[in-house]
């Protein structure tokens, strides 16, 4: 959920803090653990080529959805293309791809990801998909999930609250209450005891 400029800053900060190239480190870990699709996805994100403009071109969406509908089994190049659709486009584009695909298919993008990708790259793509569909819903669900093991996930919960505080935390609070019938601050107080 970071823009290209923020990803660049994160990469630079990692390099300064640890004296290592984060991209090379991640690539080596992916190679060692045979995570080719994860490597492709992270490489794509690290290259900061995501189209961040607000407008979504209908012709591009149609082209990508037609390709998805006509590709039954994703081979290596097909997986790379699918990953690049997620990594090189903004969340509005991913949301529109999902809407258009679902209107023309009996499946949705969740089903394609489950069928065609492993746990690593599939997990990352589902995060991008669910965030794209409804960011406040995504974070409300994530906070509930993390809150089940509050002590273990304290840092990640704090990171979400801090990072979303100036973006959409009020919307997340409302969504959390709507989903769970609980006020987020009361839930956190209860879980942190």
Coordinates of N, CA, C and O in Angstrom, one line a residue:
X1 N 0.8 -1.2 0.0 CA 0.0 0.0 0.0 C 0.9 1.3 0.0 O 0.4 2.3 0.4
X2 N 2.1 1.1 -0.4 CA 3.0 2.3 -0.5 C 3.1 2.7 -1.9 O 3.1 1.9 -2.9
X3 N 3.3 4.0 -2.1 CA 3.5 4.6 -3.5 C 4.9 4.4 -3.8 O 5.8 4.0 -3.0
X4 N 5.2 4.6 -5.1 CA 6.6 4.4 -5.6 C 7.7 5.2 -4.9 O 8.7 4.6 -4.5
X5 N 7.4 6.4 -4.5 CA 8.4 7.3 -3.8 C 8.6 6.7 -2.4 O 9.8 6.6 -1.9
X6 N 7.6 6.2 -1.7 CA 7.7 5.6 -0.4 C 8.5 4.3 -0.5 O 9.4 4.0 0.4
X7 N 8.3 3.5 -1.5 CA 9.0 2.3 -1.7 C 10.5 2.6 -1.9 O 11.4 1.9 -1.3
X8 N 10.8 3.6 -2.7 CA 12.2 4.0 -2.9 C 12.8 4.4 -1.6 O 14.0 4.0 -1.3
X9 N 12.1 5.1 -0.7 CA 12.7 5.6 0.6 C 12.9 4.4 1.5 O 13.9 4.3 2.2
X10 N 12.0 3.4 1.5 CA 12.1 2.2 2.3 C 13.4 1.4 1.9 O 14.2 1.0 2.7
X11 N 13.6 1.2 0.6 CA 14.7 0.5 0.0 C 16.0 1.2 0.5 O 17.0 0.6 0.9
X12 N 16.0 2.6 0.3 CA 17.2 3.3 0.7 C 17.5 3.2 2.2 O 18.6 3.1 2.6
X13 N 16.4 3.4 3.0 CA 16.6 3.3 4.5 C 17.1 1.9 4.9 O 18.0 1.8 5.8
X14 N 16.6 0.9 4.3 CA 17.1 -0.5 4.6 C 18.6 -0.6 4.3 O 19.4 -1.1 5.1
X15 N 18.9 -0.1 3.1 CA 20.3 -0.2 2.7 C 21.2 0.5 3.7 O 22.3 0.1 4.0
X16 N 20.8 1.7 4.2 CA 21.6 2.5 5.1 C 21.7 1.8 6.5 O 22.7 1.6 7.1
X17 N 20.5 1.3 7.0 CA 20.4 0.7 8.3 C 21.2 -0.6 8.4 O 21.8 -0.8 9.4
X18 N 21.1 -1.4 7.4 CA 21.7 -2.7 7.5 C 22.9 -2.9 6.6 O 23.5 -4.0 6.6
X19 N 23.3 -1.9 5.8 CA 24.4 -2.1 4.9 C 24.3 -3.1 3.9 O 25.3 -3.7 3.4
X20 N 23.1 -3.5 3.5 CA 22.8 -4.5 2.5 C 21.8 -4.0 1.5 O 20.9 -3.1 1.9
X21 N 21.8 -4.5 0.4 CA 20.9 -4.2 -0.7 C 19.6 -5.1 -0.4 O 19.7 -6.3 -0.6
X22 N 18.5 -4.4 0.0 CA 17.3 -5.2 0.3 C 16.8 -6.0 -0.9 O 16.3 -7.1 -0.8
X23 N 16.9 -5.5 -2.1 CA 16.4 -6.2 -3.3 C 17.3 -7.4 -3.5 O 16.7 -8.5 -3.8
X24 N 18.6 -7.3 -3.4 CA 19.4 -8.5 -3.6 C 19.2 -9.5 -2.5 O 19.1 -10.7 -2.7
X25 N 19.0 -9.0 -1.3 CA 18.7 -9.9 -0.1 C 17.4 -10.7 -0.3 O 17.3 -11.9 -0.2
X26 N 16.3 -10.0 -0.7 CA 15.0 -10.7 -1.0 C 15.2 -11.6 -2.2 O 14.6 -12.7 -2.1
X27 N 15.8 -11.2 -3.2 CA 16.0 -12.1 -4.4 C 16.7 -13.4 -4.0 O 16.3 -14.5 -4.4
X28 N 17.8 -13.3 -3.2 CA 18.5 -14.4 -2.7 C 17.7 -15.4 -1.9 O 17.7 -16.6 -2.0
X29 N 16.9 -14.8 -1.0 CA 16.0 -15.6 -0.2 C 14.9 -16.3 -1.0 O 14.6 -17.5 -0.8
X30 N 14.4 -15.6 -2.0 CA 13.4 -16.2 -2.9 C 14.0 -17.4 -3.7 O 13.4 -18.4 -3.9
X31 N 15.2 -17.2 -4.2 CA 15.9 -18.2 -5.0 C 16.2 -19.4 -4.1 O 16.0 -20.6 -4.4
X32 N 16.7 -19.2 -2.9 CA 17.1 -20.2 -1.9 C 15.8 -21.1 -1.6 O 15.9 -22.3 -1.5
X33 N 14.7 -20.4 -1.4 CA 13.5 -21.1 -1.0 C 12.5 -21.4 -2.2 O 11.4 -21.8 -2.0
X34 N 13.1 -21.3 -3.4 CA 12.3 -21.6 -4.6 C 11.0 -20.9 -4.6 O 9.9 -21.5 -4.8
X35 N 11.0 -19.6 -4.5 CA 9.8 -18.8 -4.5 C 9.8 -17.8 -5.7 O 9.9 -16.6 -5.6
X36 N 9.8 -18.4 -6.9 CA 9.9 -17.7 -8.2 C 8.9 -16.6 -8.3 O 9.2 -15.5 -8.7
X37 N 7.6 -16.9 -8.1 CA 6.5 -15.9 -8.3 C 6.6 -14.8 -7.2 O 6.3 -13.7 -7.5
X38 N 7.0 -15.1 -6.0 CA 7.2 -14.1 -5.0 C 8.4 -13.2 -5.4 O 8.2 -12.0 -5.3
X39 N 9.4 -13.7 -6.0 CA 10.6 -12.9 -6.4 C 10.1 -12.0 -7.5 O 10.4 -10.8 -7.5
X40 N 9.3 -12.5 -8.5 CA 8.8 -11.7 -9.6 C 8.0 -10.5 -9.0 O 8.1 -9.4 -9.4
X41 N 7.1 -10.8 -8.1 CA 6.2 -9.8 -7.5 C 7.0 -8.8 -6.7 O 6.8 -7.6 -7.0
X42 N 8.0 -9.2 -5.9 CA 8.7 -8.2 -5.1 C 9.7 -7.4 -6.0 O 9.8 -6.2 -5.8
X43 N 10.3 -8.0 -7.0 CA 11.1 -7.3 -8.0 C 10.3 -6.2 -8.7 O 10.7 -5.1 -8.8
X44 N 9.1 -6.6 -9.1 CA 8.2 -5.6 -9.7 C 7.9 -4.4 -8.8 O 7.9 -3.3 -9.2
X45 N 7.6 -4.7 -7.6 CA 7.3 -3.6 -6.6 C 8.5 -2.8 -6.3 O 8.4 -1.6 -6.3
X46 N 9.7 -3.4 -6.2 CA 10.9 -2.7 -5.9 C 11.3 -1.8 -7.0 O 12.0 -0.8 -6.8
X47 N 11.0 -2.2 -8.3 CA 11.4 -1.4 -9.4 C 10.6 -0.1 -9.5 O 10.9 0.8 -10.3
X48 N 9.5 0.0 -8.7 CA 8.7 1.3 -8.6 C 8.2 1.7 -10.0 O 8.3 2.9 -10.3
X49 N 7.6 0.8 -10.7 CA 7.0 1.1 -12.0 C 5.5 1.2 -12.0 O 4.8 1.3 -13.0
X50 N 4.9 1.1 -10.8 CA 3.5 1.1 -10.7 C 2.9 2.4 -11.2 O 3.3 3.5 -10.9
X51 N 1.9 2.3 -12.1 CA 1.2 3.4 -12.6 C 0.3 4.0 -11.5 O -0.7 3.4 -11.2
X52 N 0.6 5.2 -11.0 CA -0.1 5.7 -9.9 C -1.2 6.8 -10.3 O -1.8 7.4 -9.4
X53 N -1.3 7.0 -11.6 CA -2.4 8.0 -12.0 C -3.7 7.5 -11.6 O -4.0 6.3 -11.6
X54 N -4.6 8.4 -11.3 CA -6.0 8.0 -10.8 C -6.8 7.4 -11.9 O -7.7 6.5 -11.6
X55 N -6.7 7.8 -13.1 CA -7.5 7.4 -14.2 C -7.2 5.9 -14.5 O -6.1 5.5 -14.5
X56 N -8.3 5.2 -14.8 CA -8.2 3.8 -15.2 C -8.6 3.7 -16.7 O -9.8 4.1 -17.0
X57 N -7.8 3.2 -17.5 CA -8.1 3.1 -19.0 C -8.9 1.8 -19.2 O -8.5 0.7 -19.0
X58 N -10.2 2.0 -19.7 CA -11.1 0.9 -19.9 C -10.5 -0.1 -20.9 O -10.7 -1.4 -20.7
X59 N -9.9 0.3 -21.9 CA -9.3 -0.6 -22.9 C -8.3 -1.5 -22.3 O -8.2 -2.7 -22.7
X60 N -7.4 -1.0 -21.4 CA -6.4 -1.8 -20.8 C -7.1 -2.8 -19.9 O -6.7 -4.0 -19.9
X61 N -8.1 -2.4 -19.2 CA -8.8 -3.4 -18.3 C -9.4 -4.5 -19.2 O -9.3 -5.7 -18.9
X62 N -10.1 -4.1 -20.3 CA -10.7 -5.1 -21.2 C -9.6 -6.1 -21.7 O -9.9 -7.3 -21.7
X63 N -8.5 -5.5 -22.1 CA -7.4 -6.4 -22.6 C -6.9 -7.4 -21.6 O -6.8 -8.6 -21.9
X64 N -6.7 -6.9 -20.4 CA -6.2 -7.8 -19.3 C -7.3 -8.8 -18.9 O -6.9 -10.0 -18.7
X65 N -8.5 -8.4 -18.8 CA -9.6 -9.3 -18.4 C -9.8 -10.4 -19.5 O -9.9 -11.6 -19.2
X66 N -9.8 -10.0 -20.8 CA -9.9 -10.9 -21.9 C -8.8 -12.0 -21.8 O -9.0 -13.2 -22.0
X67 N -7.6 -11.5 -21.6 CA -6.5 -12.5 -21.4 C -6.7 -13.4 -20.3 O -6.5 -14.6 -20.4
X68 N -7.1 -12.9 -19.1 CA -7.4 -13.8 -18.0 C -8.5 -14.8 -18.3 O -8.4 -16.0 -17.9
X69 N -9.5 -14.4 -18.9 CA -10.6 -15.3 -19.3 C -10.2 -16.4 -20.2 O -10.8 -17.5 -20.2
X70 N -9.3 -16.1 -21.1 CA -8.8 -17.0 -22.1 C -7.6 -17.8 -21.7 O -7.2 -18.7 -22.5
X71 N -7.1 -17.6 -20.6 CA -5.9 -18.4 -20.1 C -6.4 -19.4 -19.0 O -6.8 -19.0 -17.9
X72 N -6.4 -20.6 -19.4 CA -6.9 -21.6 -18.5 C -5.8 -22.1 -17.5 O -6.1 -22.3 -16.3
X73 N -4.6 -22.3 -18.0 CA -3.5 -22.8 -17.1 C -2.4 -21.8 -17.2 O -1.9 -21.6 -18.2
X74 N -2.0 -21.2 -16.1 CA -1.0 -20.2 -16.0 C 0.4 -20.9 -16.0 O 0.8 -21.5 -15.0
X75 N 1.1 -20.7 -17.1 CA 2.5 -21.2 -17.2 C 3.4 -20.1 -16.7 O 2.9 -19.0 -16.2
X76 N 4.7 -20.3 -16.8 CA 5.6 -19.3 -16.2 C 5.4 -17.9 -16.7 O 5.3 -16.9 -15.9
X77 N 5.4 -17.7 -18.0 CA 5.2 -16.3 -18.6 C 3.8 -15.8 -18.2 O 3.7 -14.6 -18.0
X78 N 2.8 -16.6 -18.1 CA 1.4 -16.2 -17.8 C 1.4 -15.7 -16.3 O 0.8 -14.7 -16.0
X79 N 2.1 -16.5 -15.4 CA 2.2 -16.1 -14.0 C 2.9 -14.7 -13.9 O 2.4 -13.9 -13.1
X80 N 4.0 -14.6 -14.7 CA 4.7 -13.3 -14.6 C 3.8 -12.1 -15.1 O 3.7 -11.1 -14.4
X81 N 3.0 -12.4 -16.1 CA 2.1 -11.3 -16.6 C 1.0 -11.0 -15.6 O 0.7 -9.8 -15.3
X82 N 0.4 -12.0 -15.0 CA -0.6 -11.8 -14.0 C 0.0 -11.0 -12.8 O -0.6 -10.1 -12.3
X83 N 1.1 -11.4 -12.3 CA 1.8 -10.7 -11.2 C 2.0 -9.3 -11.6 O 1.8 -8.3 -10.8
X84 N 2.5 -9.0 -12.8 CA 2.8 -7.7 -13.2 C 1.5 -6.8 -13.3 O 1.6 -5.6 -13.1
X85 N 0.4 -7.4 -13.7 CA -0.9 -6.7 -13.7 C -1.1 -6.1 -12.3 O -1.5 -5.0 -12.1
X86 N -0.9 -6.9 -11.3 CA -1.1 -6.5 -9.9 C -0.1 -5.5 -9.4 O -0.4 -4.6 -8.7
X87 N 1.2 -5.7 -9.8 CA 2.3 -4.8 -9.3 C 2.5 -3.6 -10.1 O 3.1 -2.6 -9.5
X88 N 2.1 -3.5 -11.3 CA 2.4 -2.4 -12.1 C 1.2 -1.4 -12.3 O 1.3 -0.4 -13.0
X89 N 0.1 -1.7 -11.6 CA -1.1 -0.9 -11.7 C -1.5 -0.5 -10.3 O -1.3 -1.1 -9.3
X90 N -2.3 0.6 -10.2 CA -2.7 1.1 -8.9 C -3.9 0.3 -8.5 O -4.5 -0.5 -9.2
X91 N -4.3 0.6 -7.2 CA -5.4 -0.1 -6.6 C -6.7 0.1 -7.3 O -7.6 -0.8 -7.4
X92 N -7.0 1.2 -7.9 CA -8.2 1.4 -8.7 C -8.3 0.5 -9.9 O -9.3 0.0 -10.2
X93 N -7.1 0.3 -10.5 CA -7.1 -0.6 -11.7 C -7.4 -2.0 -11.3 O -8.2 -2.7 -11.9
X94 N -6.8 -2.5 -10.2 CA -7.0 -3.8 -9.7 C -8.5 -4.0 -9.3 O -9.1 -5.0 -9.6
X95 N -9.0 -3.0 -8.7 CA -10.5 -3.1 -8.3 C -11.3 -3.2 -9.6 O -12.3 -4.0 -9.6
X96 N -11.0 -2.5 -10.6 CA -11.8 -2.5 -11.9 C -11.6 -3.9 -12.6 O -12.5 -4.4 -13.2
X97 N -10.3 -4.4 -12.6 CA -10.1 -5.7 -13.1 C -11.0 -6.7 -12.4 O -11.6 -7.6 -13.1
X98 N -11.0 -6.7 -11.1 CA -11.8 -7.6 -10.3 C -13.3 -7.5 -10.7 O -14.0 -8.5 -10.9
X99 N -13.8 -6.3 -10.8 CA -15.2 -6.1 -11.1 C -15.5 -6.6 -12.5 O -16.5 -7.3 -12.7
X100 N -14.7 -6.3 -13.4 CA -14.9 -6.7 -14.8 C -14.8 -8.2 -15.0 O -15.7 -8.8 -15.6
X101 N -13.8 -8.8 -14.4 CA -13.6 -10.2 -14.5 C -14.8 -10.9 -13.8 O -15.4 -11.9 -14.4
X102 N -15.3 -10.5 -12.7 CA -16.4 -11.2 -12.0 C -17.7 -11.0 -12.8 O -18.5 -12.0 -12.7
X103 N -17.8 -10.0 -13.5 CA -19.1 -9.8 -14.3 C -19.1 -10.7 -15.5 O -20.2 -10.9 -16.1
X104 N -17.9 -11.2 -15.9 CA -17.8 -12.1 -17.1 C -17.5 -13.5 -16.8 O -17.4 -14.3 -17.8
X105 N -17.3 -13.9 -15.6 CA -16.9 -15.2 -15.2 C -17.7 -15.7 -14.0 O -18.3 -15.0 -13.3
X106 N -17.7 -17.0 -13.9 CA -18.3 -17.6 -12.7 C -17.4 -17.6 -11.5 O -17.8 -17.9 -10.4
X107 N -16.1 -17.3 -11.7 CA -15.1 -17.1 -10.6 C -14.8 -15.7 -10.4 O -15.3 -14.8 -11.1
X108 N -14.0 -15.5 -9.4 CA -13.4 -14.1 -9.1 C -11.9 -14.2 -9.0 O -11.4 -15.3 -9.2
X109 N -11.2 -13.1 -8.8 CA -9.8 -13.1 -8.8 C -9.2 -13.9 -7.7 O -8.2 -14.6 -7.8
X110 N -9.9 -14.0 -6.5 CA -9.5 -14.8 -5.4 C -9.4 -16.2 -5.9 O -8.4 -16.9 -5.5
X111 N -10.4 -16.7 -6.6 CA -10.4 -18.1 -7.1 C -9.2 -18.4 -8.0 O -8.5 -19.4 -7.9
X112 N -8.9 -17.4 -8.9 CA -7.7 -17.6 -9.8 C -6.5 -17.7 -9.0 O -5.6 -18.5 -9.3
X113 N -6.3 -16.8 -8.1 CA -5.1 -16.7 -7.3 C -4.9 -18.1 -6.5 O -3.8 -18.7 -6.5
X114 N -6.0 -18.5 -5.9 CA -5.9 -19.8 -5.2 C -5.6 -21.0 -6.1 O -4.8 -21.8 -5.7
X115 N -6.1 -21.0 -7.3 CA -5.9 -22.1 -8.2 C -4.5 -22.0 -8.8 O -3.9 -23.1 -9.0
X116 N -4.0 -20.9 -9.2 CA -2.8 -20.7 -10.0 C -1.5 -20.4 -9.3 O -0.4 -20.6 -9.8
X117 N -1.6 -20.0 -8.0 CA -0.4 -19.5 -7.3 C -0.3 -20.2 -6.0 O -1.2 -20.7 -5.4
X118 N 1.0 -20.3 -5.5 CA 1.3 -20.9 -4.2 C 1.0 -20.0 -3.1 O 0.5 -18.8 -3.3
X119 N 1.3 -20.4 -1.9 CA 1.0 -19.7 -0.7 C 1.7 -18.4 -0.6 O 1.2 -17.4 -0.2
X120 N 3.0 -18.3 -1.1 CA 3.7 -17.1 -1.0 C 3.2 -15.9 -1.9 O 2.7 -14.9 -1.4
X121 N 3.3 -16.1 -3.2 CA 2.9 -15.1 -4.1 C 1.4 -14.9 -4.1 O 0.9 -13.8 -4.2
X122 N 0.6 -16.0 -3.8 CA -0.8 -15.9 -3.7 C -1.2 -15.0 -2.5 O -2.1 -14.2 -2.7
X123 N -0.5 -15.2 -1.4 CA -0.8 -14.4 -0.3 C -0.6 -12.9 -0.6 O -1.5 -12.1 -0.3
X124 N 0.6 -12.5 -1.2 CA 0.8 -11.1 -1.5 C -0.2 -10.6 -2.5 O -0.6 -9.4 -2.3
X125 N -0.6 -11.3 -3.5 CA -1.5 -10.8 -4.5 C -2.9 -10.7 -3.8 O -3.6 -9.7 -4.1
X126 N -3.3 -11.6 -2.9 CA -4.6 -11.4 -2.2 C -4.6 -10.2 -1.3 O -5.6 -9.5 -1.2
X127 N -3.4 -9.9 -0.7 CA -3.3 -8.6 0.1 C -3.6 -7.4 -0.8 O -4.4 -6.6 -0.5
X128 N -2.9 -7.4 -2.0 CA -3.1 -6.3 -2.9 C -4.6 -6.2 -3.4 O -5.2 -5.2 -3.5
X129 N -5.2 -7.4 -3.7 CA -6.5 -7.5 -4.1 C -7.5 -7.0 -3.1 O -8.3 -6.1 -3.3
X130 N -7.4 -7.5 -1.9 CA -8.4 -7.1 -0.8 C -8.2 -5.7 -0.4 O -9.2 -5.0 -0.1
X131 N -7.0 -5.2 -0.4 CA -6.7 -3.8 -0.1 C -7.4 -2.9 -1.2 O -8.0 -1.9 -0.9
X132 N -7.2 -3.4 -2.5 CA -7.8 -2.6 -3.6 C -9.3 -2.5 -3.6 O -9.9 -1.5 -3.9
X133 N -9.9 -3.6 -3.2 CA -11.4 -3.7 -3.2 C -12.0 -2.7 -2.1 O -13.0 -2.1 -2.4
X134 N -11.4 -2.7 -0.9 CA -11.9 -1.8 0.1 C -10.8 -1.7 1.2 O -10.7 -2.5 2.1
X135 N -10.0 -0.6 1.1 CA -8.9 -0.5 2.1 C -9.3 -0.5 3.6 O -8.7 -1.1 4.4
X136 N -10.4 0.2 3.9 CA -10.8 0.2 5.3 C -11.3 -1.1 5.8 O -11.0 -1.5 6.9
X137 N -12.0 -1.8 4.9 CA -12.4 -3.2 5.2 C -11.2 -4.1 5.4 O -11.2 -4.9 6.4
X138 N -10.2 -4.0 4.6 CA -9.0 -4.8 4.7 C -8.3 -4.6 6.0 O -8.0 -5.6 6.7
X139 N -8.1 -3.3 6.4 CA -7.5 -3.1 7.7 C -8.3 -3.4 8.9 O -7.8 -3.8 9.9
X140 N -9.6 -3.2 8.8 CA -10.5 -3.6 9.9 C -10.4 -5.1 10.1 O -10.3 -5.6 11.3
X141 N -10.4 -5.9 9.1 CA -10.3 -7.4 9.2 C -8.9 -7.7 9.7 O -8.8 -8.7 10.5
X142 N -7.9 -7.1 9.2 CA -6.5 -7.4 9.7 C -6.4 -7.1 11.2 O -5.7 -7.9 11.9
X143 N -6.9 -6.0 11.7 CA -6.8 -5.7 13.1 C -7.5 -6.7 13.9 O -7.0 -7.1 15.0
X144 N -8.7 -7.2 13.5 CA -9.4 -8.2 14.2 C -8.6 -9.5 14.2 O -8.4 -10.1 15.3
X145 N -8.0 -9.9 13.1 CA -7.2 -11.1 13.0 C -6.0 -11.0 13.9 O -5.7 -11.9 14.7
X146 N -5.3 -9.9 13.9 CA -4.1 -9.7 14.7 C -4.4 -9.6 16.2 O -3.6 -10.1 17.0
X147 N -5.6 -9.0 16.5 CA -6.0 -8.9 17.9 C -6.2 -10.2 18.6 O -6.2 -10.3 19.8
X148 N -6.5 -11.3 17.8 CA -6.7 -12.6 18.4 C -5.4 -13.0 19.2 O -5.5 -13.8 20.2
X149 N -4.3 -12.6 18.7 CA -3.0 -12.9 19.5 C -2.3 -11.6 19.7 O -1.2 -11.3 19.1
X150 N -2.9 -10.7 20.5 CA -2.5 -9.3 20.6 C -1.0 -9.2 21.1 O -0.3 -8.4 20.5
X151 N -0.6 -9.9 22.1 CA 0.8 -9.8 22.6 C 1.8 -10.1 21.5 O 2.8 -9.4 21.3
X152 N 1.5 -11.2 20.7 CA 2.4 -11.5 19.6 C 2.4 -10.5 18.5 O 3.5 -10.3 17.9
X153 N 1.3 -9.9 18.2 CA 1.1 -9.0 17.1 C 1.1 -7.5 17.5 O 0.7 -6.7 16.7
X154 N 1.5 -7.2 18.7 CA 1.4 -5.8 19.2 C 2.1 -4.8 18.3 O 1.6 -3.7 18.0
X155 N 3.3 -5.1 17.8 CA 4.0 -4.2 16.9 C 3.3 -4.0 15.6 O 3.2 -2.8 15.1
X156 N 2.8 -5.0 15.0 CA 2.1 -4.9 13.7 C 0.8 -4.1 13.9 O 0.5 -3.3 13.0
X157 N 0.1 -4.3 15.0 CA -1.1 -3.5 15.2 C -0.8 -2.1 15.4 O -1.4 -1.2 14.8
X158 N 0.3 -1.8 16.2 CA 0.7 -0.4 16.3 C 1.1 0.2 15.0 O 0.8 1.4 14.7
X159 N 1.8 -0.5 14.2 CA 2.3 0.0 12.9 C 1.1 0.3 12.0 O 1.0 1.4 11.3
X160 N 0.0 -0.5 12.0 CA -1.2 -0.2 11.2 C -1.8 1.0 11.7 O -2.2 1.9 10.9
X161 N -2.0 1.1 13.0 CA -2.7 2.3 13.6 C -1.9 3.6 13.3 O -2.5 4.6 12.9
X162 N -0.6 3.5 13.4 CA 0.3 4.7 13.1 C 0.3 5.0 11.6 O 0.0 6.2 11.3
X163 N 0.5 4.1 10.8 CA 0.6 4.3 9.3 C -0.8 4.8 8.7 O -0.8 5.6 7.8
X164 N -1.9 4.3 9.3 CA -3.2 4.7 8.7 C -3.8 5.9 9.4 O -4.8 6.4 9.0
X165 N -3.1 6.4 10.5 CA -3.7 7.5 11.3 C -4.0 8.8 10.5 O -5.0 9.4 10.7
X166 N -3.2 9.1 9.5 CA -3.4 10.3 8.7 C -4.1 10.0 7.3 O -4.3 10.8 6.5
X167 N -4.4 8.7 7.1 CA -5.0 8.3 5.9 C -6.5 8.0 6.0 O -7.3 8.7 5.4
X168 N -6.8 6.9 6.8 CA -8.2 6.5 6.8 C -8.5 5.8 8.1 O -9.4 4.9 8.2
X169 N -7.8 6.1 9.2 CA -8.1 5.4 10.5 C -9.5 5.6 11.0 O -10.1 4.7 11.5
X170 N -10.1 6.8 10.8 CA -11.5 7.0 11.2 C -12.4 6.0 10.4 O -13.4 5.4 11.0
X171 N -12.2 5.8 9.1 CA -13.0 4.9 8.3 C -12.8 3.5 8.8 O -13.7 2.7 8.8
X172 N -11.5 3.1 9.2 CA -11.2 1.8 9.7 C -12.0 1.6 11.0 O -12.6 0.5 11.2
X173 N -12.0 2.6 11.9 CA -12.8 2.5 13.1 C -14.2 2.2 12.8 O -14.8 1.3 13.5
X174 N -14.8 2.9 11.9 CA -16.2 2.7 11.6 C -16.5 1.3 11.0 O -17.4 0.7 11.4
X175 N -15.6 0.9 10.1 CA -15.7 -0.4 9.5 C -15.6 -1.5 10.5 O -16.3 -2.5 10.5
X176 N -14.6 -1.3 11.4 CA -14.4 -2.3 12.5 C -15.7 -2.5 13.4 O -16.1 -3.6 13.6
X177 N -16.3 -1.4 13.7 CA -17.5 -1.4 14.6 C -18.6 -2.1 13.8 O -19.4 -2.9 14.3
X178 N -18.7 -1.7 12.5 CA -19.8 -2.3 11.7 C -19.6 -3.8 11.5 O -20.6 -4.6 11.6
X179 N -18.4 -4.3 11.3 CA -18.1 -5.7 11.1 C -18.3 -6.5 12.4 O -18.7 -7.6 12.4
X180 N -17.9 -5.9 13.5 CA -17.7 -6.7 14.7 C -18.6 -6.3 15.9 O -18.6 -6.9 17.0
X181 N -19.3 -5.2 15.8 CA -20.2 -4.7 16.8 C -19.4 -4.3 18.0 O -19.9 -4.2 19.2
X182 N -18.1 -3.9 17.8 CA -17.2 -3.4 18.9 C -16.5 -2.2 18.5 O -16.2 -2.0 17.3
X183 N -16.2 -1.3 19.4 CA -15.4 -0.1 19.2 C -14.0 -0.5 19.1 O -13.5 -1.3 20.0
X184 N -13.2 -0.1 18.2 CA -11.8 -0.5 18.0 C -11.0 -0.2 19.2 O -10.2 -1.1 19.7
X185 N -11.1 1.0 19.8 CA -10.3 1.3 21.0 C -10.7 0.4 22.2 O -9.8 -0.1 22.9
X186 N -11.9 0.0 22.3 CA -12.3 -0.9 23.4 C -11.8 -2.3 23.1 O -11.4 -3.0 24.1
X187 N -11.8 -2.7 21.9 CA -11.3 -4.0 21.5 C -9.8 -4.1 21.8 O -9.3 -5.1 22.4
X188 N -9.1 -3.0 21.5 CA -7.6 -3.0 21.8 C -7.4 -3.0 23.3 O -6.5 -3.7 23.8
X189 N -8.1 -2.2 24.0 CA -8.0 -2.2 25.5 C -8.2 -3.5 26.1 O -7.5 -4.0 26.9
X190 N -9.3 -4.2 25.6 CA -9.6 -5.5 26.1 C -8.5 -6.5 25.8 O -8.2 -7.3 26.7
X191 N -8.0 -6.5 24.6 CA -7.0 -7.5 24.2 C -5.6 -7.2 24.8 O -4.8 -8.2 25.0
X192 N -5.4 -6.0 25.2 CA -4.0 -5.7 25.7 C -3.9 -5.9 27.2 O -2.8 -5.6 27.7
X193 N -4.9 -6.3 27.9 CA -4.9 -6.5 29.3 C -4.1 -7.8 29.7 O -4.1 -8.7 29.0

